[in-house]
JSON list of C-alpha atoms in Angstrom, two decimals:
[
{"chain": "L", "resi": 1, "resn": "UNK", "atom": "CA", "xyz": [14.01, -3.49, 21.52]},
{"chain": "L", "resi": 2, "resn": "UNK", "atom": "CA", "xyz": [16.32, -1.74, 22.89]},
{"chain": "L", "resi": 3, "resn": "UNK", "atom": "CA", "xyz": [16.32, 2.61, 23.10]},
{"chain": "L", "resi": 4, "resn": "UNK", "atom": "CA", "xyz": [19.30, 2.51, 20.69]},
{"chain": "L", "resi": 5, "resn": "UNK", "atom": "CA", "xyz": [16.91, 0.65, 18.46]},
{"chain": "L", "resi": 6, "resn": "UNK", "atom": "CA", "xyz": [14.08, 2.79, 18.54]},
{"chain": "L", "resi": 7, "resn": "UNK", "atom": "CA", "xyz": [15.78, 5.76, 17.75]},
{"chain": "L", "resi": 8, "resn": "UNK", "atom": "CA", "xyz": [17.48, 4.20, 14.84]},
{"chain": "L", "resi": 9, "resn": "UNK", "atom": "CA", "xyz": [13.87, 2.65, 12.98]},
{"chain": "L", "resi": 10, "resn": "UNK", "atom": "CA", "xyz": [12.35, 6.47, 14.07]},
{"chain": "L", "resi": 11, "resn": "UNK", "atom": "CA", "xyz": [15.29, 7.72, 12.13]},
{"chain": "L", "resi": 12, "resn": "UNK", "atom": "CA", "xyz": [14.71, 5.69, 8.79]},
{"chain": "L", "resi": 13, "resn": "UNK", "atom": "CA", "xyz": [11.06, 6.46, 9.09]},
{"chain": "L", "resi": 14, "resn": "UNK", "atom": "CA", "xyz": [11.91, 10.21, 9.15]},
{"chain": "L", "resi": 15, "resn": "UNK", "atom": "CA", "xyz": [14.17, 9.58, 6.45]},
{"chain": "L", "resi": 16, "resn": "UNK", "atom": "CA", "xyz": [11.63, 8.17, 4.38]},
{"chain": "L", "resi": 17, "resn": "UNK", "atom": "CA", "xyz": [8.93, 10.55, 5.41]},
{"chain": "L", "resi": 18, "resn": "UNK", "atom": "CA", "xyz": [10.88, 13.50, 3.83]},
{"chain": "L", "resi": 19, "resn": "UNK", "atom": "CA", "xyz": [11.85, 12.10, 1.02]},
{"chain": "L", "resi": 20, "resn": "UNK", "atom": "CA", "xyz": [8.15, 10.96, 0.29]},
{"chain": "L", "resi": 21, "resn": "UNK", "atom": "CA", "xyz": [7.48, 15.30, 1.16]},
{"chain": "L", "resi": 22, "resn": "UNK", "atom": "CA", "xyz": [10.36, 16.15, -1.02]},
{"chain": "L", "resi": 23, "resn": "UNK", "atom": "CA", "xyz": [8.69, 14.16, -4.10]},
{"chain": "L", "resi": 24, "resn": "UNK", "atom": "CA", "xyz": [5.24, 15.73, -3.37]},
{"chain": "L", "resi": 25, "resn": "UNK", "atom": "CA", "xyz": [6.92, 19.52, -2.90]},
{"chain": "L", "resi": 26, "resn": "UNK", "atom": "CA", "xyz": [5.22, 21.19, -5.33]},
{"chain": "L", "resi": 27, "resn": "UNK", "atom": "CA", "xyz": [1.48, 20.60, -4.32]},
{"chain": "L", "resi": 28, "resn": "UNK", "atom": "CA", "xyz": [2.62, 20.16, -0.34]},
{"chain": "L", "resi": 29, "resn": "UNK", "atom": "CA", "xyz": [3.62, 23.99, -0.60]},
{"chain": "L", "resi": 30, "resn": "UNK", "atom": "CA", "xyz": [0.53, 24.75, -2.75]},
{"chain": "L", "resi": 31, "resn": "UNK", "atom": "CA", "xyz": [-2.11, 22.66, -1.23]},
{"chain": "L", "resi": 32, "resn": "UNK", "atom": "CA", "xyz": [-4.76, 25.51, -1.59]},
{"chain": "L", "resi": 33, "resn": "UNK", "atom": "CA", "xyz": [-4.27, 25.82, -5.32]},
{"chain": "L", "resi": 34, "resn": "UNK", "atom": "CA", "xyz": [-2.43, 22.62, -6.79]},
{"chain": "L", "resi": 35, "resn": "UNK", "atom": "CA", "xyz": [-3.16, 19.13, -7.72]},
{"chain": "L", "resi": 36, "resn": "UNK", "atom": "CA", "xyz": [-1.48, 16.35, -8.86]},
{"chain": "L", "resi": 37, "resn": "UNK", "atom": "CA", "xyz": [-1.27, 16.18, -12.55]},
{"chain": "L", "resi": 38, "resn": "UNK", "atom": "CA", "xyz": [0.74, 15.32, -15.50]},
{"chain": "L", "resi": 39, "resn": "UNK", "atom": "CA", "xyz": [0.91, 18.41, -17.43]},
{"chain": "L", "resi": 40, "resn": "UNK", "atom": "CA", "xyz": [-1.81, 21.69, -17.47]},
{"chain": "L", "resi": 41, "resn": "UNK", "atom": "CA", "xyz": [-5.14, 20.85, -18.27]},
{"chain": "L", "resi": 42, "resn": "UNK", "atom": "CA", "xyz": [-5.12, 17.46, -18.43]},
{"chain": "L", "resi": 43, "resn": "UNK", "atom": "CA", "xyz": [-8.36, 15.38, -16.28]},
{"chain": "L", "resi": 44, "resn": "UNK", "atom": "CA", "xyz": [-6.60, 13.24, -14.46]},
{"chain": "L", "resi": 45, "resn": "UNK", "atom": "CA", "xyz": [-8.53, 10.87, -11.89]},
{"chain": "L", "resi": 46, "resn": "UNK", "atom": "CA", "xyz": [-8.69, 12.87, -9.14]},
{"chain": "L", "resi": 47, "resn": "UNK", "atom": "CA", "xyz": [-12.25, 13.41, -8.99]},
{"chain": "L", "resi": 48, "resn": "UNK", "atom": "CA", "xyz": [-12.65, 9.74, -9.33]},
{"chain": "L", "resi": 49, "resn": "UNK", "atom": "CA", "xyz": [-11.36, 8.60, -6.03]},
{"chain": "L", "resi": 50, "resn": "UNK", "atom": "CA", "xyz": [-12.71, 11.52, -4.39]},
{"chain": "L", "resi": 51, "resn": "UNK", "atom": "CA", "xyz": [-15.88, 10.40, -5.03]},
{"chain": "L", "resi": 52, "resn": "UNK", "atom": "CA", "xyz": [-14.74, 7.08, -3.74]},
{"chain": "L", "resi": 53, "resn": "UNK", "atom": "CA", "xyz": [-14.09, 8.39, -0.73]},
{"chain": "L", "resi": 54, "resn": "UNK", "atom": "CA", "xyz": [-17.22, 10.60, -0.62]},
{"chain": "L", "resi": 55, "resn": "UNK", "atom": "CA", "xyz": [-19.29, 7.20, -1.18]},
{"chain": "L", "resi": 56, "resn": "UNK", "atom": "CA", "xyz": [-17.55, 4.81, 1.00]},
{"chain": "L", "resi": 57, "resn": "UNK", "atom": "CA", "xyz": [-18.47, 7.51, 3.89]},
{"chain": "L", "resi": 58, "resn": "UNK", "atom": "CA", "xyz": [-21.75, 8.15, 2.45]},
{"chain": "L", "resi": 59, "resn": "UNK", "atom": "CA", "xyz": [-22.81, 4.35, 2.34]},
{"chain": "L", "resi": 60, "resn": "UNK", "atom": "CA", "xyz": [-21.00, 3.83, 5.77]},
{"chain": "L", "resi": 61, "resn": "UNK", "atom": "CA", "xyz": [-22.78, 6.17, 7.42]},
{"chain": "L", "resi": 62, "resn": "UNK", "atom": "CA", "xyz": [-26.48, 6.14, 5.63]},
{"chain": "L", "resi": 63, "resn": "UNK", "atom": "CA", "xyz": [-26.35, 2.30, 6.40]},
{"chain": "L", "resi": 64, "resn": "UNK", "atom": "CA", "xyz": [-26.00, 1.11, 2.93]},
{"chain": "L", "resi": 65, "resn": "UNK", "atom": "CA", "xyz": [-23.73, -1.26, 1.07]},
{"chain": "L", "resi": 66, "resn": "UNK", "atom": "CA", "xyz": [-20.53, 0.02, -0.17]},
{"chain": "L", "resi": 67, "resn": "UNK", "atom": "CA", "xyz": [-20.36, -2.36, -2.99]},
{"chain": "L", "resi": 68, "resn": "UNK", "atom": "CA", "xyz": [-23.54, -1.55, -4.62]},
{"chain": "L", "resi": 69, "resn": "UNK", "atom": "CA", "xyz": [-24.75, 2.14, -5.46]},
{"chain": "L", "resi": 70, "resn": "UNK", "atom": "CA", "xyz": [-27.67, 3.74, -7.89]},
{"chain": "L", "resi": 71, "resn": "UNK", "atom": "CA", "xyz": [-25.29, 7.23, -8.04]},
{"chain": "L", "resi": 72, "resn": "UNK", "atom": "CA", "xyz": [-23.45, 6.01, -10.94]},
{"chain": "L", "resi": 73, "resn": "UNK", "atom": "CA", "xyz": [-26.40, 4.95, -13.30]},
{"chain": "L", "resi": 74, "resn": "UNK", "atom": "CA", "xyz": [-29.63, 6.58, -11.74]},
{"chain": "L", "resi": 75, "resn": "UNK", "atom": "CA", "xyz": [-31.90, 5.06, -11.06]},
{"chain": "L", "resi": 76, "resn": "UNK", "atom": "CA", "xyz": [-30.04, 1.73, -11.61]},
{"chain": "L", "resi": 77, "resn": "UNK", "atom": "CA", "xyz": [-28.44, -0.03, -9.39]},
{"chain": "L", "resi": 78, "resn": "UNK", "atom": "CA", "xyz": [-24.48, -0.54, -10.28]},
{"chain": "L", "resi": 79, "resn": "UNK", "atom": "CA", "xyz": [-21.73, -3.23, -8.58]},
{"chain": "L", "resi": 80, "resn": "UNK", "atom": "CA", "xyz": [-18.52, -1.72, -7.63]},
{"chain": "L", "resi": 81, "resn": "UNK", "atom": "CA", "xyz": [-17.08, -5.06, -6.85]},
{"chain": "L", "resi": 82, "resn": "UNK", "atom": "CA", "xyz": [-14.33, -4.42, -9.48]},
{"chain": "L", "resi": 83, "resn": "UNK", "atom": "CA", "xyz": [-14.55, -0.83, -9.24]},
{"chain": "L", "resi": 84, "resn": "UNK", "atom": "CA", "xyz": [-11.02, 0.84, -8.13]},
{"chain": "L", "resi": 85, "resn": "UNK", "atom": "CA", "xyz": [-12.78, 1.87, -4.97]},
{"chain": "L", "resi": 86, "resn": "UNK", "atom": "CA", "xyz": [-9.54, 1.62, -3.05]},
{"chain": "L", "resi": 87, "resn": "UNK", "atom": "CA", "xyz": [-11.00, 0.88, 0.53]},
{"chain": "L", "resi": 88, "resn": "UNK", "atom": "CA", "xyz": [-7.74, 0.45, 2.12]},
{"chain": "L", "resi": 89, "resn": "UNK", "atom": "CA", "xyz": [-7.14, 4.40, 1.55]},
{"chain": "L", "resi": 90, "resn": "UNK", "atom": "CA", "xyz": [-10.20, 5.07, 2.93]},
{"chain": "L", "resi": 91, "resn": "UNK", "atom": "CA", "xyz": [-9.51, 5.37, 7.47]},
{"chain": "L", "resi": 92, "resn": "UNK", "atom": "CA", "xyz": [-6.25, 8.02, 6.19]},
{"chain": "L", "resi": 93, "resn": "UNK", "atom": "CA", "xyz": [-8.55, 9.66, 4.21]},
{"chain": "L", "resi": 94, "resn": "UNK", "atom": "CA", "xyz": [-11.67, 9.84, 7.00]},
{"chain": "L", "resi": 95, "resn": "UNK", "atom": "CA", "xyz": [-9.16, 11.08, 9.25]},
{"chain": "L", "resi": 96, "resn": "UNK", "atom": "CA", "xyz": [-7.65, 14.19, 7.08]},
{"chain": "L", "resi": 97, "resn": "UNK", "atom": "CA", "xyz": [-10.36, 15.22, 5.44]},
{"chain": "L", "resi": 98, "resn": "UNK", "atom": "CA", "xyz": [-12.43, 16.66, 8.41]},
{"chain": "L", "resi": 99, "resn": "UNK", "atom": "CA", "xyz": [-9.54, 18.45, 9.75]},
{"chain": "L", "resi": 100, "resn": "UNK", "atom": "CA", "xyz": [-7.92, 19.65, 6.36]},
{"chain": "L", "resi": 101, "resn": "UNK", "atom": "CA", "xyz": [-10.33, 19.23, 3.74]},
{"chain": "L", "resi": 102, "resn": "UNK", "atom": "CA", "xyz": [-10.48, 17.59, 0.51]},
{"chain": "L", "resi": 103, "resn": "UNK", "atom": "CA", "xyz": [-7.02, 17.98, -1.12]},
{"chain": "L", "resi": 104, "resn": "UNK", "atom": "CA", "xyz": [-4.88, 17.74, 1.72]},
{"chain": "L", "resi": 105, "resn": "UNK", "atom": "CA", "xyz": [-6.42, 14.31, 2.39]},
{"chain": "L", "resi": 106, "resn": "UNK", "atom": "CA", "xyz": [-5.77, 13.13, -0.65]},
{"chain": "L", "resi": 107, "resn": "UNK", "atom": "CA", "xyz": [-2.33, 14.86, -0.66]},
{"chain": "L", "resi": 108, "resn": "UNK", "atom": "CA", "xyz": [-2.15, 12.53, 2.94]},
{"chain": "L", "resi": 109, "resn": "UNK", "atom": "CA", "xyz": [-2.78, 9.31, 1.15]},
{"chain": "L", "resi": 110, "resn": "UNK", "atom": "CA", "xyz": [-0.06, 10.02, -1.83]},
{"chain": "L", "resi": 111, "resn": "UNK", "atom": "CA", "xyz": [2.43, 10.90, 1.16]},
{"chain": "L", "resi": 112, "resn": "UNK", "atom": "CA", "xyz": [1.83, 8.15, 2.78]},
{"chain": "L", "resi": 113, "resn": "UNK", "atom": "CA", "xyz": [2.22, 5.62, -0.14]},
{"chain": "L", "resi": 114, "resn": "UNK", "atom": "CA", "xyz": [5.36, 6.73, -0.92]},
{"chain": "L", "resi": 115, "resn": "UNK", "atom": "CA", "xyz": [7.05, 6.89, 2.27]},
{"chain": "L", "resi": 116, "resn": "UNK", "atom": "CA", "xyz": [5.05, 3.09, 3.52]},
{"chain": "L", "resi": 117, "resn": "UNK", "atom": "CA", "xyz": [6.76, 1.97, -0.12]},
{"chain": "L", "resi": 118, "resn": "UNK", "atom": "CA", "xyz": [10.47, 2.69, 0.83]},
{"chain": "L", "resi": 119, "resn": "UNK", "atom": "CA", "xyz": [9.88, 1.76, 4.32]},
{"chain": "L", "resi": 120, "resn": "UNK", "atom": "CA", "xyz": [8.56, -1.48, 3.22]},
{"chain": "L", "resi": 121, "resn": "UNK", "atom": "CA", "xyz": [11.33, -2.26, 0.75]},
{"chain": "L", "resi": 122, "resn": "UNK", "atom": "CA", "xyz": [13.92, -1.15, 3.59]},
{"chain": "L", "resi": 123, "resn": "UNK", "atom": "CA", "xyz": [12.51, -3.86, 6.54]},
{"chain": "L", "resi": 124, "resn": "UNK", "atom": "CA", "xyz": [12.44, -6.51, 3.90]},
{"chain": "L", "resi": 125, "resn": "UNK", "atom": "CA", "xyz": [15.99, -6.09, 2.96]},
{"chain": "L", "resi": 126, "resn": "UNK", "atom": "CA", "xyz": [16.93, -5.86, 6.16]},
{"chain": "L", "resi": 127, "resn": "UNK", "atom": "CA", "xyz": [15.10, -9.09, 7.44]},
{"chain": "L", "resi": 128, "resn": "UNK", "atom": "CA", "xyz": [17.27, -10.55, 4.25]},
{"chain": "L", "resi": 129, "resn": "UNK", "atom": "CA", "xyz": [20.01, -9.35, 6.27]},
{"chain": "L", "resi": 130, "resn": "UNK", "atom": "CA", "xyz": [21.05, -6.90, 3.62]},
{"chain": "L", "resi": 131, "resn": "UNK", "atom": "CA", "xyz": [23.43, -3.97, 5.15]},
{"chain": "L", "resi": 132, "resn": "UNK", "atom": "CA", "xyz": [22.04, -0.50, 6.40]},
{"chain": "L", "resi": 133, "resn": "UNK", "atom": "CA", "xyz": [23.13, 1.41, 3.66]},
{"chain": "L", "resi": 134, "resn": "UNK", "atom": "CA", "xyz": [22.25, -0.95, 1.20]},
{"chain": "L", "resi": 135, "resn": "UNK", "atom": "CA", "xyz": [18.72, -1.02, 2.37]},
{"chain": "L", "resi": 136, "resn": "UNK", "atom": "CA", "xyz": [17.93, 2.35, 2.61]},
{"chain": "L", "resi": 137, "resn": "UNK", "atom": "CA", "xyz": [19.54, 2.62, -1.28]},
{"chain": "L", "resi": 138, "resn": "UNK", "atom": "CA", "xyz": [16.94, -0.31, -2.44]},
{"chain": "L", "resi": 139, "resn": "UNK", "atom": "CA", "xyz": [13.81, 1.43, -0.21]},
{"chain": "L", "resi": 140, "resn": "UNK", "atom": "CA", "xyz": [14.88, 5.21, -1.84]},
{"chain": "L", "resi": 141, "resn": "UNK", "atom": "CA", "xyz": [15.04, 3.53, -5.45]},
{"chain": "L", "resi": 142, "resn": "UNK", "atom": "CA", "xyz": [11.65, 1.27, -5.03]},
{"chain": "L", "resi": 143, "resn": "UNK", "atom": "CA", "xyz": [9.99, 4.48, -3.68]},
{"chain": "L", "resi": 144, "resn": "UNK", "atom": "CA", "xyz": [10.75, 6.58, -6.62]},
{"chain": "L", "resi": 145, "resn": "UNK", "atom": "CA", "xyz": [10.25, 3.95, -9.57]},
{"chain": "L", "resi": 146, "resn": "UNK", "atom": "CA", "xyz": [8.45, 5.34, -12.55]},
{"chain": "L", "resi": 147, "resn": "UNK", "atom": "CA", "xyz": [5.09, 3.03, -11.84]},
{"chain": "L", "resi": 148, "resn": "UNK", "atom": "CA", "xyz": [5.21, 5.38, -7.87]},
{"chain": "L", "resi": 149, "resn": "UNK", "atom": "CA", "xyz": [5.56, 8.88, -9.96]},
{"chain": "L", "resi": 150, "resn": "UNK", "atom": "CA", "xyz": [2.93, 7.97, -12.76]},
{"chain": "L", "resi": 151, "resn": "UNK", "atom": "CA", "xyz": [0.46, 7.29, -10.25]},
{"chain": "L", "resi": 152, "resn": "UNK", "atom": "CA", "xyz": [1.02, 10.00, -8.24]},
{"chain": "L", "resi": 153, "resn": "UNK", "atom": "CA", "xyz": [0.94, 12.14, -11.49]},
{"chain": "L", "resi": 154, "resn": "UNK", "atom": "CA", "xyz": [-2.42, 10.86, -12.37]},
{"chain": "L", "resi": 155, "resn": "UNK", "atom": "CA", "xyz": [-3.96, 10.58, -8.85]},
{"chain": "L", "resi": 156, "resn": "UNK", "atom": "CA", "xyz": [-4.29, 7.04, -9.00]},
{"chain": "L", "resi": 157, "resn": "UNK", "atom": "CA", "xyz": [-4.45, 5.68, -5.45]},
{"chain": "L", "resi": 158, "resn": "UNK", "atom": "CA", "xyz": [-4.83, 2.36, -6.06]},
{"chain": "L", "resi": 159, "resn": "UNK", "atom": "CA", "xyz": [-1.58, 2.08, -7.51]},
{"chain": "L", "resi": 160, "resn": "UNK", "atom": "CA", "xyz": [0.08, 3.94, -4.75]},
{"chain": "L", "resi": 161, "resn": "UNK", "atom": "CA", "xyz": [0.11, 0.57, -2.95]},
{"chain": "L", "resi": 162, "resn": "UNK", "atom": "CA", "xyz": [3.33, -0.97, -3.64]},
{"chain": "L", "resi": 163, "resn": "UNK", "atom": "CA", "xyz": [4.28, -1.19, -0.52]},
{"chain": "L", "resi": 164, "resn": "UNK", "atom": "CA", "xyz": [2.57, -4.68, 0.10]},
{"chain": "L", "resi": 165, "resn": "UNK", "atom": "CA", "xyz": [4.88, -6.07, -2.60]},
{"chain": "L", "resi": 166, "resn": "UNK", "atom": "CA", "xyz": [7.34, -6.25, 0.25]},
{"chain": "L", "resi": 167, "resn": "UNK", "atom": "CA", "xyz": [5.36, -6.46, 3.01]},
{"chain": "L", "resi": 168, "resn": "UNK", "atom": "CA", "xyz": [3.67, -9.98, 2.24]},
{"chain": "L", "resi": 169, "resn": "UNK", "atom": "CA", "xyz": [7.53, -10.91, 1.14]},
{"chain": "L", "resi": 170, "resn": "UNK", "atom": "CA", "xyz": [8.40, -9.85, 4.38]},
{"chain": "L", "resi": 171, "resn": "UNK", "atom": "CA", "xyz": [5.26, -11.93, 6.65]},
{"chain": "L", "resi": 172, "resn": "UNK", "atom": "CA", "xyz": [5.14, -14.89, 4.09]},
{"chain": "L", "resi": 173, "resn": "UNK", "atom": "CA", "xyz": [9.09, -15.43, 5.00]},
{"chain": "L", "resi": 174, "resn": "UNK", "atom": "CA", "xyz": [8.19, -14.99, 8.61]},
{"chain": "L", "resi": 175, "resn": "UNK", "atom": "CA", "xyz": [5.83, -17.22, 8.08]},
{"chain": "L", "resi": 176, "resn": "UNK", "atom": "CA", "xyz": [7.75, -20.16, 6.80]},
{"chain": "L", "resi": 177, "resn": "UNK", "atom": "CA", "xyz": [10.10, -19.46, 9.70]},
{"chain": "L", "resi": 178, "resn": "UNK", "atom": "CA", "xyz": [7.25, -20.46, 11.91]},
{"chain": "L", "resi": 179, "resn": "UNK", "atom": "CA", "xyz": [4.68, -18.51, 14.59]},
{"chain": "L", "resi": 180, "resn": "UNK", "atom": "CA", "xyz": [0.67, -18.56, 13.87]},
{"chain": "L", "resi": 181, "resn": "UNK", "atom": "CA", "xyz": [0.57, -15.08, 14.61]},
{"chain": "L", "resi": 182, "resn": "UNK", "atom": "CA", "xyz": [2.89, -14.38, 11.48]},
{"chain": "L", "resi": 183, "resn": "UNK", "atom": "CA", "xyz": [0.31, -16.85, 9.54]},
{"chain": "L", "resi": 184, "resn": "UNK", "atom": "CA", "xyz": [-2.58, -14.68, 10.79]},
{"chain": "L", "resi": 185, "resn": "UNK", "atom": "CA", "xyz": [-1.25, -11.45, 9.69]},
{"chain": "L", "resi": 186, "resn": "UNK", "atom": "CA", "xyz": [-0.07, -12.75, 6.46]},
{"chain": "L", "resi": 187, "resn": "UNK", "atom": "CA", "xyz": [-3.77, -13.09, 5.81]},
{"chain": "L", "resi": 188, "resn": "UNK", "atom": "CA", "xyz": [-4.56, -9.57, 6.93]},
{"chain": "L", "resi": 189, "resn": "UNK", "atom": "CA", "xyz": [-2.00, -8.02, 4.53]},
{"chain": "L", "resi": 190, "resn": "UNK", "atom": "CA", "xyz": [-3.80, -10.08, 1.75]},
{"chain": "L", "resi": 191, "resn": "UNK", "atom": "CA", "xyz": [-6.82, -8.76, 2.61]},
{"chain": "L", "resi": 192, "resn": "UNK", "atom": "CA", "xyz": [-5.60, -5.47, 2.83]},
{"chain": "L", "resi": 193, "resn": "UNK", "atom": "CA", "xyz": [-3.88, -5.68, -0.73]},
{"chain": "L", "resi": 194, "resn": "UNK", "atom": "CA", "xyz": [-6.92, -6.27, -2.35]},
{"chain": "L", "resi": 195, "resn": "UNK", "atom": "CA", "xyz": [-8.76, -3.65, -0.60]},
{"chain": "L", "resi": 196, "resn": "UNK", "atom": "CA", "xyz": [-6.11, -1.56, -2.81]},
{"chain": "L", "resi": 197, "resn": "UNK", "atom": "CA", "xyz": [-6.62, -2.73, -5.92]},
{"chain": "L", "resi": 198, "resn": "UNK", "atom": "CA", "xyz": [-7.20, -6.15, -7.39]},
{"chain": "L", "resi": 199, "resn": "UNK", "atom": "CA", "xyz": [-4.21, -6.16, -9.53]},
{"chain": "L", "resi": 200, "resn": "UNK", "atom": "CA", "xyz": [-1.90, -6.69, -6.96]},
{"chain": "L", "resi": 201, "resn": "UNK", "atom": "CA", "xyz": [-3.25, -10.48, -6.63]},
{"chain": "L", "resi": 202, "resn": "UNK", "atom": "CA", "xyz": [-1.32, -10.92, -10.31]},
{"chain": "L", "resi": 203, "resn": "UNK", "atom": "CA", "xyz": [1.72, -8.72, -9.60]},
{"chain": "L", "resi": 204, "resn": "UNK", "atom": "CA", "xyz": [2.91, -10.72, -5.77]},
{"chain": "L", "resi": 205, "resn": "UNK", "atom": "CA", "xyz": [1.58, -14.13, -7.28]},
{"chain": "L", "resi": 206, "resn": "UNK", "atom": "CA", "xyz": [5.30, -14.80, -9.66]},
{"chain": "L", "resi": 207, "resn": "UNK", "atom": "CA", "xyz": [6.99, -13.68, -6.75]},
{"chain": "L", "resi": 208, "resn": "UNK", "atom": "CA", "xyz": [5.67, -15.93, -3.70]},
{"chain": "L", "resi": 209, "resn": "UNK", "atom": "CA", "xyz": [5.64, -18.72, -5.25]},
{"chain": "L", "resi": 210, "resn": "UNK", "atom": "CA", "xyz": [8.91, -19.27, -6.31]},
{"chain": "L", "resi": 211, "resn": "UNK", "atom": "CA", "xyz": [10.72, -17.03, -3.67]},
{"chain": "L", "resi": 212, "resn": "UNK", "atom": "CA", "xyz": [8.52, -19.17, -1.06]},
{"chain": "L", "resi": 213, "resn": "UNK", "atom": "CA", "xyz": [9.92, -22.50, -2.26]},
{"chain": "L", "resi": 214, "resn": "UNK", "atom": "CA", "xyz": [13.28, -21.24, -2.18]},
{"chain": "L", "resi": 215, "resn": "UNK", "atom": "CA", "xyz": [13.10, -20.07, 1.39]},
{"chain": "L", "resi": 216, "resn": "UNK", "atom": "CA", "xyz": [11.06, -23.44, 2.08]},
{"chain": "L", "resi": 217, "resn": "UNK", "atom": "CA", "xyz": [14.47, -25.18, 1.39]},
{"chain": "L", "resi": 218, "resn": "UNK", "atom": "CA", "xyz": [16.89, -22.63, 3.26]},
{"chain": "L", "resi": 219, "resn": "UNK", "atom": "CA", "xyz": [18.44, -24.62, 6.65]},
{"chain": "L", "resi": 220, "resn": "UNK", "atom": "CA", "xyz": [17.17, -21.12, 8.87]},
{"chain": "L", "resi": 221, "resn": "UNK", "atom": "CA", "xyz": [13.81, -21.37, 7.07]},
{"chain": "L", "resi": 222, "resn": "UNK", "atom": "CA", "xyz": [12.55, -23.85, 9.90]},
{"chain": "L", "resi": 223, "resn": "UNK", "atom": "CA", "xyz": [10.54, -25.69, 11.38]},
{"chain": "L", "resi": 224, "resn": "UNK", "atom": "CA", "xyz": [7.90, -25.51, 8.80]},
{"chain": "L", "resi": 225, "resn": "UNK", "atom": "CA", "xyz": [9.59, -25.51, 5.94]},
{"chain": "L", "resi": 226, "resn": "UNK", "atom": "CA", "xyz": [11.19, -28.52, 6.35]},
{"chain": "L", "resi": 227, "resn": "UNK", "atom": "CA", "xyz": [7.69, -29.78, 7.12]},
{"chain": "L", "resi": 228, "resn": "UNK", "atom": "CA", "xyz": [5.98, -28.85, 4.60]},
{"chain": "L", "resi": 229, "resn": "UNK", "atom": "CA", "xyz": [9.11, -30.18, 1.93]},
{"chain": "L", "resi": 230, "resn": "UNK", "atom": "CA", "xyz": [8.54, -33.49, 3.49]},
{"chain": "L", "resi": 231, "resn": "UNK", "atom": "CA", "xyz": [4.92, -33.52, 3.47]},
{"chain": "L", "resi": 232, "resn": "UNK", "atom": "CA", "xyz": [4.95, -32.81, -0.09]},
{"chain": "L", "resi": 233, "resn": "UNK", "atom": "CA", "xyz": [7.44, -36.01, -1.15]}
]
């Protein structure tokens, strides 16, 4: 990649970077006193995925298992294996929230999911060969759909991961192109999606399918879609 390049994809990170600030202004200038919520006084679930975060590092480093824990029903022992835990959060959050505390680590990980939405939405387009300007338009717009500020609103992490939407778009086309190492880390992104939250699994299923046979069939979609057409006749 050239320097011309690099300086460009640093510039549309930027871009989105401040527009993800820009949407969190109000508790990024107040991080000692605000927190995300819909309107005064309402509990949102804040506290909730704090003590996710609290528990993950708790288990992690007390040598117990994250998925099972007796600090929600004392003394019993309770499964968090469809708990919105929100794992995937968790390294951002381990990393903040010695250095800046509590709030601005989760401030961090609502940053970062907006800005990793519209710079998801952004390479996509553009690996669909979509124009600059038209891709930054469809990353800015993705990034601030109502589903991103709701969330945000209610401090729901888990649903500040739209950004895999179009990244497993993005690797599963890759993928049919051809390369094991796009297969590998199509697999990785999976894995990482449902570390998020399990609803993601129904949300990208009506999408790969059908956009994955369509790309199977596209001439530049080769070699293994072609392969995998004939294969299946």
């Amino acid at each position: 990649m050239t320097q011309r390049r690099w300086i460009k994809v640093a510039l549309v990170i930027a871009c989105f970077g401040v527009l993800a600030a820009l949407a969190l202004r109000d508790v990024l200038l107040n991080l000692d006193t605000h927190l995300p919520t819909e309107a005064a006084g309402v509990v949102t679930d804040y506290y909730h995925f704090h003590w996710n975060y609290w528990w993950v590092r708790h288990a992690l480093t007390h040598g117990l298992d994250v998925y099972y824990t007796t600090y929600v029903f004392a003394p019993f022992e309770s499964s968090l294996a469809l708990h919105t835990l929100a794992p995937a959060w968790f390294p951002l959050w381990a990393l903040v929230e010695p250095l800046a505390g509590h709030v601005a680590a989760f401030t961090a990980i609502l940053w970062a999911g907006y800005a990793l939405t519209g710079i998801a939405m952004y390479a996509l387009l553009r690996d669909l060969r979509v124009a600059g300007g038209l891709a930054l338009a469809g990353g800015i717009v993705f990034m601030h759909m109502p589903q991103m500020r709701g969330s945000m609103e209610w401090s729901i992490v888990s649903l500040m991961g739209w950004f895999w939407l179009p990244v497993i778009l993005l690797i599963w086309r890759r993928a049919l192109i051809g390369g094991v190492v796009w297969a590998i880390l199509l697999g990785v992104a999976l894995w990482g999606m449902l570390l998020t939250d399990l609803q993601y699994a129904i949300m990208i299923a009506p999408l790969v399918v059908p956009v994955g046979v369509w790309w199977m069939i596209r001439p530049h979609h080769q070699p293994y879609g072609r392969v995998i057409i004939k294969r299946i006749g």
